[in-house]
XYZ file of N, CA and C in Angstrom:
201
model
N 0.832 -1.193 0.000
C 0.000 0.000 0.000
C 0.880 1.261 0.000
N 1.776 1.416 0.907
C 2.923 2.388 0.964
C 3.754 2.396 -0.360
N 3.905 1.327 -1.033
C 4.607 1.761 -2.362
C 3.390 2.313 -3.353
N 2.463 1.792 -3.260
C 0.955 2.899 -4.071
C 1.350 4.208 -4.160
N 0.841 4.619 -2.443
C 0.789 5.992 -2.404
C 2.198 6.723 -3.090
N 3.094 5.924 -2.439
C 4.727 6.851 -3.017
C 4.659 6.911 -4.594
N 4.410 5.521 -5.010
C 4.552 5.792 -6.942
C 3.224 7.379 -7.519
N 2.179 7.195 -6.743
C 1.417 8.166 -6.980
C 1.707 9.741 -6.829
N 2.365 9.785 -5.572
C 2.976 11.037 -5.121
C 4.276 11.144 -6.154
N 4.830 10.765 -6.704
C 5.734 10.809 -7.381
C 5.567 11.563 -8.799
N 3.937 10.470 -9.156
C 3.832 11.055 -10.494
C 3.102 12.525 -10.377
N 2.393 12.865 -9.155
C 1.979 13.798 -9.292
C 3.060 15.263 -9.119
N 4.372 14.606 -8.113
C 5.916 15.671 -8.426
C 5.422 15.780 -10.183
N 5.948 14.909 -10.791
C 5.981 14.934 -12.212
C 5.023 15.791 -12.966
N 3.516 15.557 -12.504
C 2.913 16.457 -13.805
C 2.464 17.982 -12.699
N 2.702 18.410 -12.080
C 2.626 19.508 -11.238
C 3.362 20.330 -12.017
N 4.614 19.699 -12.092
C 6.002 20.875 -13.450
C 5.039 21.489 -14.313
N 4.135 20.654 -14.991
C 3.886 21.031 -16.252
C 1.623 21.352 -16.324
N 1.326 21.671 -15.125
C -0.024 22.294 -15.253
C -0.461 23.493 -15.260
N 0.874 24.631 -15.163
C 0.617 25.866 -15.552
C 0.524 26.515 -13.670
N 0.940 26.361 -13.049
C 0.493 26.971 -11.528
C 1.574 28.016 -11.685
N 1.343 29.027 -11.069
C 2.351 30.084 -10.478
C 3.383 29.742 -9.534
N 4.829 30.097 -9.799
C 5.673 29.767 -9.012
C 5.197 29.476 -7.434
N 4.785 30.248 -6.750
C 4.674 30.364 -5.137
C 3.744 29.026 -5.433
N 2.542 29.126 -6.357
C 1.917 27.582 -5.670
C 2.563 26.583 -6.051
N 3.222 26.469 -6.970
C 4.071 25.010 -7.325
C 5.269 24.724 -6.435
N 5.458 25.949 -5.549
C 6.738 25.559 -4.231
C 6.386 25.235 -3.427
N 4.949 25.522 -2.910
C 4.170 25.135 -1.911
C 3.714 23.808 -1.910
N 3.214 23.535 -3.881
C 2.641 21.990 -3.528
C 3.961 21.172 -3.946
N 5.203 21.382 -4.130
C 6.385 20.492 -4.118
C 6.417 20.331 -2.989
N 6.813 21.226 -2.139
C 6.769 21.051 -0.704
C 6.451 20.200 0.221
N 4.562 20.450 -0.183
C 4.180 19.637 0.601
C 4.281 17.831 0.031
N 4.317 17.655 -1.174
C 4.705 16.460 -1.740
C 6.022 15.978 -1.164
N 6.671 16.837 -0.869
C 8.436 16.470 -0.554
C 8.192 15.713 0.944
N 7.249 16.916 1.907
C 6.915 16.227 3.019
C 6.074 15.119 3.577
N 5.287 14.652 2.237
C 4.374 13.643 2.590
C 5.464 11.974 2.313
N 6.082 12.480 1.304
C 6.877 11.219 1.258
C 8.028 10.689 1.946
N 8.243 12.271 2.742
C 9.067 12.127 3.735
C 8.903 11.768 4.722
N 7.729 11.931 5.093
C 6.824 11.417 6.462
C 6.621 9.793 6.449
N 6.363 8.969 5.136
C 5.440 7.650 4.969
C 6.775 7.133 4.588
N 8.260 7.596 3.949
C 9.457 6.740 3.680
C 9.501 6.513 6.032
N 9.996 7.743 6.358
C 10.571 7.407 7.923
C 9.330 6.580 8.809
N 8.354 7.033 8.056
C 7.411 6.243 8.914
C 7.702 4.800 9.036
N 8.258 4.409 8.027
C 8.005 2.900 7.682
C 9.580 2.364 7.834
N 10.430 3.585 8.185
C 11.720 3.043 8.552
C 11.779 2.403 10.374
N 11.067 3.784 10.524
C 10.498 3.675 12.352
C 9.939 2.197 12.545
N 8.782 1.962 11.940
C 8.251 0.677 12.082
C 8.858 -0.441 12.281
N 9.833 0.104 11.175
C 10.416 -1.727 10.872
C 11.484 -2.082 11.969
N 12.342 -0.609 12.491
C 13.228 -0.587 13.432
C 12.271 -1.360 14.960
N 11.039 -0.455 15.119
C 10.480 -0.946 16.495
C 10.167 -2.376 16.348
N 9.766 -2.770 15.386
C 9.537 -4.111 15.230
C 10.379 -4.871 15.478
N 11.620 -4.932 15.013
C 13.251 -5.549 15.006
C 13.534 -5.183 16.364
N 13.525 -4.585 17.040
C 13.841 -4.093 18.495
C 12.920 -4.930 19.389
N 11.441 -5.399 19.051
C 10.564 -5.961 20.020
C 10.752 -7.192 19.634
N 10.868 -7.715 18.693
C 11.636 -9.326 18.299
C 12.806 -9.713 19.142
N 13.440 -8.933 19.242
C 14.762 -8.924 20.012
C 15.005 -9.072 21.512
N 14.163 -8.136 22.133
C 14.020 -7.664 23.083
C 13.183 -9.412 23.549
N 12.104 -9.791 22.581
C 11.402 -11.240 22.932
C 12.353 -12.037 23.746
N 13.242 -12.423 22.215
C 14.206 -13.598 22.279
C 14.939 -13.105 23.514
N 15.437 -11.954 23.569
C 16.465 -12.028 24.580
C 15.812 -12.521 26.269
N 14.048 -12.342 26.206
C 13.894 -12.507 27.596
C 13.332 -14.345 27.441
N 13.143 -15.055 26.537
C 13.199 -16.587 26.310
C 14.330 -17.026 26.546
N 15.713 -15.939 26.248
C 16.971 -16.755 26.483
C 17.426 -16.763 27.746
N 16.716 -15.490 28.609
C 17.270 -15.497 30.322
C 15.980 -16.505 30.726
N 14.818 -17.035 30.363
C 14.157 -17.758 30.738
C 14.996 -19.083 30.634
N 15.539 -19.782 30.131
C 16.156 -20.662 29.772
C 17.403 -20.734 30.625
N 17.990 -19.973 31.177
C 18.763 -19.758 31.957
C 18.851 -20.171 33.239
């Protein structure tokens, strides 16, 4: 789903160049395009880190159980 939205946000970087907007609004809606994909790339970096951290954090308390 996250690669959807990004290929979409992407193409819309792409045809934004070319729909005729006035400078100030085409910096504004790059902008905010720059920040949405910036938000849903770290979002999903965050995720995957907390995830890998609570896997970890599992095993490590099965291995002092075992102990």
């Amino acid at each position: 789903k996250k690669n959807w939205v990004l290929g979409f946000l992407g193409i819309a970087v792409i045809l934004f160049n070319y729909l005729g907007f006035s400078y100030s609004v085409k910096s504004a809606i790059m902008i905010a395009l720059g920040l949405a994909v910036s938000f849903i790339s770290f979002r999903g970096i965050v995720k995957y880190k907390f995830i890998a951290r609570t896997k970890k954090v599992e095993e490590d308390a099965k291995n002092i159980e075992k102990i």
